[in-house]
Coordinates of C-alpha atoms and ligand atoms in Angstrom, one line a residue:
M1 CA -33.6 37.7 -157.4
A2 CA -35.3 34.0 -155.9
T3 CA -37.9 31.6 -156.8
A4 CA -40.3 29.8 -154.8
N5 CA -43.1 27.6 -155.3
A6 CA -47.2 27.8 -154.2
A7 CA -49.7 26.4 -156.1
G8 CA -53.2 28.2 -156.6
L9 CA -56.6 26.1 -157.2
A10 CA -59.2 26.4 -160.3
G11 CA -61.9 24.1 -158.6
L12 CA -60.6 21.2 -157.0
D13 CA -57.5 20.9 -159.5
P14 CA -54.0 22.7 -158.5
Y15 CA -51.8 24.9 -160.7
P16 CA -48.2 25.9 -160.4
I17 CA -47.6 29.4 -159.5
R18 CA -44.0 30.4 -159.6
V19 CA -43.3 33.6 -156.8
E20 CA -40.2 35.6 -158.6
V21 CA -39.1 37.9 -156.3
C22 CA -36.3 40.3 -157.2
C23 CA -34.8 42.6 -154.6
T24 CA -32.4 45.6 -154.7
R25 CA -31.2 48.0 -152.0
G26 CA -32.4 51.3 -152.3
P27 CA -35.6 53.3 -151.6
S28 CA -38.1 51.0 -149.5
F29 CA -40.8 49.8 -152.0
F30 CA -43.1 46.3 -152.2
Q31 CA -45.1 45.6 -155.0
L32 CA -46.6 43.1 -156.0
V33 CA -47.5 42.0 -160.0
G34 CA -49.6 39.1 -161.8
L35 CA -53.4 39.4 -161.2
A36 CA -53.3 39.2 -157.7
E37 CA -56.5 39.8 -155.5
A38 CA -57.0 42.2 -152.1
S39 CA -56.1 39.4 -150.2
V40 CA -53.1 38.1 -152.4
R41 CA -51.7 42.0 -152.4
E42 CA -52.2 42.1 -148.5
A43 CA -49.5 39.5 -147.8
R44 CA -47.3 42.4 -148.5
V45 CA -48.6 43.8 -144.9
R46 CA -48.2 39.8 -143.2
V47 CA -44.9 39.0 -144.8
A48 CA -43.5 42.6 -143.4
S49 CA -44.6 42.0 -140.2
A50 CA -43.8 38.4 -139.5
L51 CA -40.4 39.3 -140.7
A52 CA -40.2 42.2 -138.7
G53 CA -40.9 39.7 -135.7
M54 CA -37.7 38.1 -136.5
G55 CA -35.8 41.2 -136.2
I56 CA -35.5 41.6 -140.7
L57 CA -36.7 45.1 -141.8
L58 CA -37.4 45.5 -145.4
D59 CA -37.2 49.3 -145.0
E60 CA -34.2 49.3 -147.0
Y61 CA -34.9 47.3 -150.4
A62 CA -37.1 47.5 -153.3
I63 CA -39.2 44.5 -153.7
T64 CA -40.8 43.9 -156.6
I65 CA -43.0 40.0 -156.5
N66 CA -44.4 38.0 -159.7
L67 CA -46.5 36.1 -159.6
A68 CA -46.3 33.8 -162.6
P69 CA -48.3 32.6 -165.1
A70 CA -49.8 36.2 -164.8
G71 CA -52.7 35.7 -166.9
I72 CA -54.9 33.3 -164.2
R73 CA -56.2 35.5 -161.1
K74 CA -54.8 35.0 -157.9
S75 CA -57.1 34.6 -154.5
G76 CA -56.4 34.1 -151.1
A77 CA -53.9 34.1 -148.6
A78 CA -51.8 30.6 -149.2
L79 CA -49.3 32.3 -150.8
D80 CA -47.7 34.0 -148.0
L81 CA -45.6 31.4 -147.2
A82 CA -43.9 31.1 -150.5
I83 CA -44.5 35.0 -150.9
A84 CA -41.6 35.1 -147.5
A85 CA -39.7 32.6 -148.7
G86 CA -38.7 33.9 -151.4
V87 CA -38.0 37.4 -150.1
L88 CA -36.2 35.8 -147.6
G89 CA -34.1 33.7 -150.2
A90 CA -33.7 36.9 -152.4
I91 CA -32.2 39.5 -149.1
D92 CA -30.1 35.9 -148.9
K93 CA -31.6 35.3 -145.5
L94 CA -31.8 31.6 -146.5
P95 CA -30.2 30.3 -149.3
A96 CA -32.1 31.0 -152.6
A97 CA -30.8 27.7 -154.3
S98 CA -32.6 25.1 -151.6
L99 CA -35.9 26.6 -152.5
G100 CA -35.9 25.0 -155.6
R101 CA -38.1 22.2 -155.8
T102 CA -40.3 22.7 -152.6
L103 CA -44.2 23.8 -152.8
L104 CA -45.0 26.3 -149.9
I105 CA -48.5 26.4 -148.8
G106 CA -49.4 28.5 -145.9
E107 CA -50.7 31.9 -144.8
L108 CA -48.5 34.2 -142.1
S109 CA -49.9 35.7 -139.6
L110 CA -48.5 39.6 -138.2
D111 CA -46.7 37.5 -135.9
G112 CA -45.2 35.1 -137.9
K113 CA -47.3 31.9 -136.7
V114 CA -48.0 29.9 -139.9
Q115 CA -52.0 30.1 -140.2
P116 CA -53.7 27.0 -141.7
V117 CA -55.3 27.7 -145.2
G118 CA -58.3 26.1 -147.4
G119 CA -57.3 23.8 -150.1
V120 CA -54.5 21.2 -149.0
L121 CA -55.9 17.9 -149.3
P122 CA -57.0 19.0 -153.2
T123 CA -53.7 20.9 -153.9
L124 CA -51.7 17.2 -152.7
H125 CA -53.3 15.2 -154.5
G126 CA -52.8 17.4 -157.4
V127 CA -49.3 17.5 -156.9
R128 CA -49.3 13.5 -156.5
D129 CA -46.7 13.1 -159.3
S130 CA -44.6 16.5 -159.1
E131 CA -41.2 16.5 -159.2
H132 CA -41.2 18.3 -155.8
T133 CA -38.4 17.0 -153.0
H134 CA -40.8 18.7 -149.9
V135 CA -44.2 20.1 -149.7
I136 CA -44.7 22.2 -146.2
V137 CA -48.2 23.1 -145.0
P138 CA -49.4 24.5 -142.1
E139 CA -49.3 22.5 -138.8
G140 CA -53.0 23.2 -138.8
N141 CA -53.4 21.1 -141.4
A142 CA -51.5 18.4 -140.7
R143 CA -54.6 15.7 -140.2
E144 CA -56.2 17.2 -143.8
A145 CA -52.7 16.6 -144.8
G146 CA -52.2 13.3 -143.7
L147 CA -54.8 12.0 -146.1
A148 CA -53.0 12.5 -148.6
R149 CA -50.5 9.6 -147.7
D150 CA -47.4 11.6 -149.3
D151 CA -44.1 10.9 -147.7
R152 CA -42.8 14.7 -148.8
V153 CA -45.5 16.7 -146.5
H154 CA -44.1 18.5 -143.7
A155 CA -45.6 20.7 -141.5
V156 CA -44.4 23.9 -140.1
G157 CA -45.9 25.8 -137.3
D158 CA -44.1 29.5 -137.6
L159 CA -41.3 31.4 -140.1
K160 CA -38.4 30.5 -137.8
A161 CA -38.8 27.1 -138.1
L162 CA -39.0 27.8 -141.7
V163 CA -36.0 29.2 -142.1
Q164 CA -34.6 26.9 -140.0
H165 CA -34.9 24.1 -142.6
F166 CA -34.3 25.9 -145.1
R167 CA -30.5 26.9 -144.2
G168 CA -30.4 22.8 -143.0
E169 CA -30.4 23.6 -139.1
R170 CA -33.5 21.5 -138.4
S171 CA -35.9 19.5 -140.2
L172 CA -39.8 20.2 -140.1
S173 CA -42.0 17.1 -138.5
L174 CA -42.7 14.7 -141.4
V175 CA -46.8 14.8 -141.5
E176 CA -48.4 11.0 -140.3
P177 CA -50.5 9.7 -142.6
T178 CA -54.1 10.3 -141.0
Q179 CA -55.9 7.1 -140.2
F180 CA -59.4 6.7 -141.5
A181 CA -62.3 5.4 -139.3
P182 CA -65.6 6.3 -140.5
E183 CA -68.1 8.3 -138.2
T184 CA -70.6 5.9 -137.2
S185 CA -72.2 7.0 -134.4
A186 CA -76.9 7.8 -135.2
R187 CA -77.8 11.1 -136.0
Y188 CA -81.5 12.4 -134.7
P189 CA -84.3 11.2 -135.2
D190 CA -84.8 7.5 -135.4
L191 CA -87.4 6.0 -137.7
T192 CA -89.0 4.1 -134.9
E193 CA -90.5 8.2 -134.4
V194 CA -92.1 8.4 -137.4
R195 CA -95.7 6.8 -137.3
G196 CA -97.9 5.3 -139.4
Q197 CA -97.0 6.7 -143.2
A198 CA -96.5 3.4 -144.7
L199 CA -95.5 4.3 -148.5
A200 CA -93.6 7.3 -147.2
R201 CA -91.2 5.1 -145.3
Q202 CA -90.9 2.9 -148.0
A203 CA -90.3 5.6 -150.4
V204 CA -86.9 6.4 -148.0
E205 CA -86.2 3.4 -147.7
A206 CA -85.9 3.0 -151.5
A207 CA -84.4 6.1 -151.6
A208 CA -81.4 5.2 -149.7
A209 CA -80.9 2.1 -151.5
G210 CA -80.8 2.4 -154.5
S211 CA -80.0 6.4 -154.5
H212 CA -83.0 7.9 -155.7
N213 CA -83.6 11.3 -155.9
L214 CA -87.2 11.7 -153.6
L215 CA -89.6 14.1 -153.2
M216 CA -92.2 14.1 -150.6
I217 CA -95.2 16.0 -150.9
G218 CA -97.9 16.3 -148.3
P219 CA -99.8 18.2 -145.8
P220 CA -98.3 20.3 -143.1
G221 CA -97.5 18.2 -140.0
A222 CA -97.4 14.9 -142.2
G223 CA -93.6 13.6 -141.0
K224 CA -92.1 14.8 -144.3
T225 CA -89.0 16.7 -142.1
L226 CA -88.7 14.0 -140.1
L227 CA -88.3 11.3 -142.2
A228 CA -85.6 13.6 -144.5
R229 CA -84.0 13.8 -141.7
A230 CA -84.0 10.7 -140.8
L231 CA -82.5 9.2 -144.2
P232 CA -78.5 9.6 -143.8
D233 CA -78.5 7.4 -140.9
L234 CA -79.8 4.9 -143.1
L235 CA -76.7 4.8 -145.5
P236 CA -73.8 2.9 -145.2
P237 CA -70.6 4.5 -143.6
L238 CA -68.3 6.9 -145.9
D239 CA -66.0 5.1 -147.4
Y240 CA -61.9 6.4 -147.9
A241 CA -62.2 7.7 -151.3
E242 CA -65.4 8.9 -151.1
A243 CA -64.4 10.7 -147.7
V244 CA -61.9 12.1 -149.0
E245 CA -63.5 13.5 -152.3
A246 CA -66.0 14.9 -149.7
T247 CA -62.9 16.6 -147.5
K248 CA -61.5 18.0 -150.8
I249 CA -64.9 20.1 -151.4
H250 CA -64.8 20.9 -148.1
S251 CA -61.4 22.0 -148.1
V252 CA -61.4 23.8 -151.1
A253 CA -64.3 25.8 -149.5
G254 CA -62.5 26.3 -146.2
L255 CA -65.3 24.6 -144.3
L256 CA -62.8 21.8 -142.5
T257 CA -61.9 22.4 -138.4
S258 CA -58.4 21.5 -138.3
E259 CA -59.1 19.4 -135.3
R260 CA -61.2 17.3 -137.4
G261 CA -59.6 18.2 -140.5
M262 CA -61.4 15.5 -142.7
I263 CA -65.4 14.6 -143.5
D264 CA -65.4 11.5 -142.0
R265 CA -69.2 11.2 -142.2
R266 CA -71.9 11.4 -145.0
P267 CA -73.1 15.2 -145.4
F268 CA -76.1 16.2 -144.6
R269 CA -76.7 19.5 -146.2
A270 CA -80.0 21.2 -145.5
P271 CA -79.7 25.1 -146.9
H272 CA -82.9 27.5 -146.1
H273 CA -84.7 28.2 -149.0
T274 CA -83.0 31.9 -149.1
I275 CA -80.5 30.6 -150.6
S276 CA -78.9 31.9 -153.9
E277 CA -78.7 30.5 -156.9
A278 CA -74.4 30.6 -156.0
G279 CA -75.0 29.2 -153.0
L280 CA -77.1 26.3 -154.3
V281 CA -74.6 25.0 -156.9
G282 CA -71.4 26.9 -156.6
G283 CA -70.1 30.4 -158.5
G284 CA -68.1 32.7 -157.6
E285 CA -65.5 35.1 -159.3
V286 CA -63.1 32.5 -157.7
P287 CA -65.5 30.0 -158.2
R288 CA -66.5 27.9 -154.5
P289 CA -68.7 24.7 -154.3
G290 CA -72.1 25.5 -153.4
E291 CA -74.6 23.5 -151.6
V292 CA -74.9 20.5 -153.9
S293 CA -71.3 20.1 -154.1
L294 CA -71.0 20.2 -149.8
A295 CA -73.1 17.5 -149.8
H296 CA -71.2 15.3 -152.5
H297 CA -71.7 11.5 -151.2
G298 CA -74.1 13.0 -148.7
V299 CA -77.7 14.1 -148.5
L300 CA -78.8 17.4 -149.8
F301 CA -82.3 18.3 -148.3
L302 CA -84.4 20.9 -149.6
D303 CA -87.1 21.7 -147.3
E304 CA -90.3 23.6 -148.6
L305 CA -88.7 23.1 -151.8
L306 CA -91.2 25.4 -153.5
E307 CA -90.2 28.3 -151.5
F308 CA -86.7 28.2 -152.9
R309 CA -85.9 30.9 -155.7
R310 CA -87.4 30.0 -159.2
S311 CA -83.6 30.4 -160.5
A312 CA -81.8 28.5 -157.9
L313 CA -84.2 25.6 -158.7
E314 CA -83.3 25.8 -162.5
A315 CA -79.4 25.8 -161.7
L316 CA -79.8 22.8 -159.3
R317 CA -81.4 21.0 -162.5
Q318 CA -78.3 20.5 -164.7
P319 CA -76.2 19.2 -162.0
M320 CA -79.0 16.4 -160.6
E321 CA -78.8 15.2 -164.3
D322 CA -74.8 15.3 -164.3
G323 CA -73.5 14.7 -160.9
F324 CA -70.9 17.6 -161.1
V325 CA -70.8 21.6 -161.6
R326 CA -69.4 23.0 -164.1
I327 CA -68.5 27.6 -163.2
V328 CA -66.8 29.3 -166.2
R329 CA -65.2 32.5 -165.7
T330 CA -63.2 34.5 -167.3
R331 CA -60.2 34.3 -165.5
A332 CA -60.7 30.9 -163.5
S333 CA -63.0 27.7 -164.4
A334 CA -63.5 24.9 -162.4
T335 CA -65.4 22.1 -161.9
F336 CA -66.8 19.9 -158.6
P337 CA -68.5 16.8 -157.8
A338 CA -72.1 16.9 -157.1
R339 CA -73.5 13.6 -156.7
P340 CA -75.8 14.0 -153.5
L341 CA -78.8 12.0 -152.6
V342 CA -81.4 15.2 -153.0
V343 CA -84.7 15.0 -150.6
A344 CA -87.1 17.7 -151.0
A345 CA -90.2 18.3 -149.2
A346 CA -93.1 20.3 -150.2
N347 CA -96.9 20.9 -149.4
P348 CA -99.3 20.2 -152.2
C349 CA -100.7 23.4 -152.1
P350 CA -100.1 26.9 -151.0
C351 CA -102.5 26.3 -148.1
G352 CA -101.3 22.6 -147.7
Y353 CA -104.4 20.7 -147.7
A354 CA -104.9 19.9 -151.4
G355 CA -106.1 16.3 -151.6
H356 CA -106.1 15.9 -147.9
N357 CA -108.9 13.5 -146.9
R358 CA -110.3 15.7 -143.6
R359 CA -109.7 18.5 -144.7
T360 CA -110.5 20.9 -147.2
C361 CA -108.5 23.2 -149.5
R362 CA -108.8 26.5 -149.1
C363 CA -106.7 27.9 -152.1
T364 CA -108.4 29.5 -155.5
P365 CA -107.8 27.3 -158.6
K366 CA -105.5 29.9 -159.8
L367 CA -103.4 30.0 -157.1
R368 CA -103.4 26.4 -157.5
R369 CA -102.6 26.2 -161.1
S370 CA -99.7 28.5 -160.6
Y371 CA -98.3 26.2 -157.7
N372 CA -98.3 23.2 -159.7
A373 CA -96.5 25.0 -162.2
R374 CA -94.0 25.7 -160.5
L375 CA -93.9 22.0 -159.6
S376 CA -94.2 20.7 -162.8
G377 CA -92.1 19.7 -165.3
P378 CA -88.4 19.4 -165.7
L379 CA -88.0 19.7 -162.5
L380 CA -90.4 17.0 -161.0
D381 CA -88.8 14.4 -163.5
R382 CA -85.3 14.8 -161.4
F383 CA -86.9 13.2 -158.5
D384 CA -87.0 9.0 -159.0
I385 CA -89.6 8.6 -156.3
H386 CA -92.7 11.2 -155.8
A387 CA -94.2 10.7 -152.5
L388 CA -97.1 11.8 -151.9
M389 CA -98.1 11.6 -148.2
Q390 CA -101.4 12.1 -146.2
P391 CA -102.1 13.2 -142.4
V392 CA -100.8 10.9 -139.9
E393 CA -103.8 8.4 -138.9
V394 CA -104.6 9.1 -135.6
S395 CA -104.8 5.3 -134.5
A396 CA -101.1 5.9 -135.6
L397 CA -100.0 7.9 -133.2
T398 CA -102.3 6.8 -130.5
G399 CA -101.5 3.1 -130.8
S400 CA -98.4 0.8 -128.9
Q401 CA -97.5 -0.5 -132.2
R402 CA -94.2 0.3 -132.5
S403 CA -92.4 1.3 -135.9
E404 CA -89.2 -0.5 -137.3
S405 CA -86.2 1.3 -136.6
T406 CA -83.3 2.6 -138.4
T407 CA -81.0 0.0 -137.3
E408 CA -83.7 -2.5 -138.7
V409 CA -84.1 -0.7 -142.2
R410 CA -80.5 0.1 -142.7
K411 CA -80.1 -3.9 -142.4
R412 CA -82.5 -3.8 -146.0
V413 CA -80.8 -1.0 -147.3
L414 CA -77.3 -2.2 -147.0
A415 CA -78.2 -5.7 -148.5
A416 CA -79.3 -4.5 -151.7
R417 CA -76.5 -1.6 -152.0
K418 CA -74.5 -4.8 -152.0
V419 CA -76.8 -7.1 -154.8
Q420 CA -76.6 -3.5 -156.9
R421 CA -72.8 -3.6 -156.3
A422 CA -72.1 -7.3 -157.1
R423 CA -74.3 -6.6 -160.4
F424 CA -72.3 -3.8 -161.5
E425 CA -68.7 -5.5 -161.0
A426 CA -70.0 -8.9 -162.1
G427 CA -70.7 -6.3 -166.0
A428 CA -74.2 -6.9 -165.5
A429 CA -74.8 -3.3 -164.8
S430 CA -73.1 0.1 -165.8
S431 CA -73.5 1.6 -162.5
P432 CA -73.3 0.5 -158.7
M433 CA -76.1 2.3 -158.1
N434 CA -79.8 1.6 -159.2
S435 CA -80.4 5.7 -159.7
G436 CA -77.7 5.6 -162.3
L437 CA -78.6 2.4 -164.5
T438 CA -79.4 3.1 -168.0
L439 CA -82.6 1.6 -170.2
A440 CA -80.3 -0.7 -171.8
D441 CA -79.6 -2.5 -168.3
L442 CA -83.5 -2.5 -168.1
Q443 CA -84.2 -3.8 -170.7
P444 CA -85.3 -7.3 -169.9
V445 CA -87.8 -5.9 -167.8
T446 CA -89.8 -4.4 -170.6
R447 CA -89.9 -7.7 -173.0
R448 CA -92.1 -9.4 -170.4
A449 CA -95.4 -9.5 -171.8
D450 CA -97.5 -7.9 -168.4
T451 CA -95.0 -5.8 -167.3
K452 CA -94.6 -4.2 -170.7
A453 CA -98.3 -3.5 -171.3
F454 CA -98.6 -2.0 -167.5
L455 CA -96.0 0.4 -168.9
E456 CA -97.0 1.7 -171.9
K457 CA -100.9 1.6 -169.7
A458 CA -99.3 3.6 -167.5
M459 CA -96.7 6.1 -169.7
E460 CA -100.2 7.0 -172.0
D461 CA -102.6 7.8 -168.8
L462 CA -100.2 9.7 -167.1
G463 CA -98.1 11.2 -170.4
L464 CA -94.8 10.2 -169.0
S465 CA -91.7 11.8 -170.1
A466 CA -89.2 9.5 -171.4
R467 CA -86.7 10.2 -168.3
A468 CA -89.8 9.2 -166.2
F469 CA -90.2 6.1 -167.5
V470 CA -86.5 5.5 -167.4
K471 CA -86.8 6.4 -163.8
I472 CA -89.5 4.3 -163.2
L473 CA -87.9 0.9 -164.2
R474 CA -84.6 2.1 -162.2
V475 CA -86.8 2.5 -158.9
A476 CA -88.8 -0.7 -159.9
R477 CA -85.3 -2.7 -159.5
T478 CA -84.6 -1.4 -156.2
L479 CA -87.7 -2.4 -154.8
A480 CA -87.2 -5.9 -156.2
D481 CA -83.4 -5.4 -154.3
L482 CA -85.0 -4.6 -151.1
Q483 CA -86.9 -7.6 -151.5
G484 CA -84.0 -9.9 -152.6
S485 CA -85.5 -10.6 -156.1
E486 CA -83.6 -10.7 -159.0
R487 CA -86.3 -10.5 -160.8
I488 CA -88.4 -7.3 -161.2
D489 CA -92.2 -8.3 -161.5
S490 CA -95.2 -6.0 -162.7
S491 CA -95.7 -5.6 -158.9
H492 CA -92.6 -3.7 -158.7
V493 CA -93.3 -2.0 -161.6
R494 CA -96.6 -1.0 -160.8
E495 CA -95.3 0.3 -157.1
A496 CA -92.6 2.4 -158.9
V497 CA -95.1 4.1 -161.0
V498 CA -97.4 4.8 -157.8
G499 CA -93.9 6.6 -157.2
R500 CA -94.4 8.7 -159.6
L501 CA -97.7 9.9 -159.1
V502 CA -97.3 13.9 -159.7
D503 CA -96.2 13.3 -163.2
A504 CA -99.9 12.5 -164.0
R505 CA -101.1 15.5 -166.4
T506 CA -104.4 15.5 -164.3
P507 CA -104.8 16.4 -161.6
A508 CA -101.9 16.3 -160.5
L509 CA -101.7 16.0 -157.0
I510 CA -104.8 13.3 -155.9
P511 CA -103.7 10.3 -154.9
G512 CA -105.7 7.8 -156.5
S513 CA -106.2 9.1 -159.7
F514 CA -104.4 6.5 -161.7
D515 CA -105.2 2.8 -161.5
Ligands
LIG601 N1 -95.8 10.4 -138.7 C1 -95.2 10.9 -137.7 N2 -95.3 10.2 -136.7 C2 -94.9 10.6 -135.3 N3 -94.7 12.1 -135.4 C3 -94.9 12.6 -136.0 C4 -95.4 12.6 -137.5 N4 -95.6 13.3 -138.1 C5 -95.0 14.5 -137.5 N5 -94.8 14.1 -136.4 C6 -94.3 15.2 -135.5 O1 -95.1 16.2 -135.9 C7 -93.9 17.0 -135.8 C8 -93.8 18.1 -137.2 O2 -93.5 17.2 -138.5 P1 -93.0 17.5 -139.7 O3 -92.1 18.6 -139.6 O4 -92.1 16.2 -139.8 O5 -94.2 17.5 -140.1 P2 -93.9 18.5 -141.9 O6 -94.5 17.2 -142.6 O7 -92.1 18.4 -142.6 O8 -94.6 19.8 -142.0 P3 -94.6 20.8 -142.8 O9 -95.4 20.3 -144.2 O10 -95.3 21.8 -142.1 O11 -93.0 21.0 -143.1 C9 -92.5 16.4 -135.6 O12 -91.4 16.6 -135.3 C10 -93.1 15.1 -134.6 O13 -93.6 15.4 -133.4
LIG602 MG1 -91.3 20.4 -142.8

């Protein structure tokens, strides 16, 4: 008998797996029990081949392996290393007692090389305070593992080196702490390329400053996609804690490349509208994160919002409200953080020209109604800012006036973010981001007579929900912060209301219907 230690993951949280190996001499036999999925059961083939490469043949043994606890489904190939070590211990090729307090993570290839696996960083984080004396990870995961800054972590390249380690012949190299420097090079495009569209540009700036979800509605070719793609560069670089969190999510999804080994810039995820519900919010028998979690701390861009499946958009509502996704399955459940800035773009109607200042909409009223019905209601409610766009003015395109660059706008965004954080740290706000403020945080605004009267009329005329009401105040806070004003006055509230015109009961998408 020998026992080796491995770990499984439920979402981002590891749980211990004991690999119990029982070997007797007898007719060749290799069985694996303990609710193992195909990928784990196939470990038999990889382990037997890797050992054969070292001249160790399992033909003469009857081997039974139990993965405990037996009630949890095990998946993936990361248990290979523990299974191989357990077998070697059980047939006395290494001292079984030495396996005791070592955690083993890694996949084996047929020739005995240790292959990188997903989920290393979340596992290391989860076992920070465990009693393991050594944690052994694949060399290909070393950079990622270095983010855990844990001095018990060693990297292994092949099975032979692992055996030498346990026999005390040669020790494995320690994993160096990974130095963190966020990637700051610009992405494409720069805001100077966006002509005209003053209101939409302001909406993008406010979205970046207060982390407000933004919906842009406008005719084809107005610059919606262009603006959305320019937005990520307005955000501050990732900090270390954010990078670690984003890296953990990508690691579980198996999306880290070993040479980078980490997420060092804000994710920008732009899934195609054909994506499934599970692809967007996460899912699977062994829960995996979806796009909304992969975009955590970054931007989730839903271009052509209304082309997405209805079920996918509905599934998105809960994470947009809560900031996390919970996936519950019979044998496994998981929680993934999901707090991206959500930016969406849509046309105002199927033909794209409703509310257009020069062209006429060719859609039938019925078509318009069903389109609006998809756009309205709870989904619309979850966007803090609705930017209604008109086509770019010809003069803006032919003129020589230069638009502000990303660098210039980002200065204001970063200053506004600093103010929000200071307010939070001083205890004057319950969130470091305006998008997370509560009605109580914003109460002083509603006490002033002028803004109170204006808000009441807007609520009445536009038929806004309570959620929309709070969102208006949050955006007003951001607009004031962008101007460096501590006081929110009625002009900020007015602009924030204009940023929600799509909420108006009738005629939903025509600008200027409320003044
Ligand atoms: N405001 C603008 N300033 C400069 N160029 C623009 C602007 N808007 C659009 N363009 C040009 O038109 C192209 C298409 O714009 P974009 O893809 O952003 O439009 P869109 O609003 O997303 O349209 P659609 O609804 O068809 O997706 C851009 O790549 C750019 O070359
Ligand atoms: Mg577009």
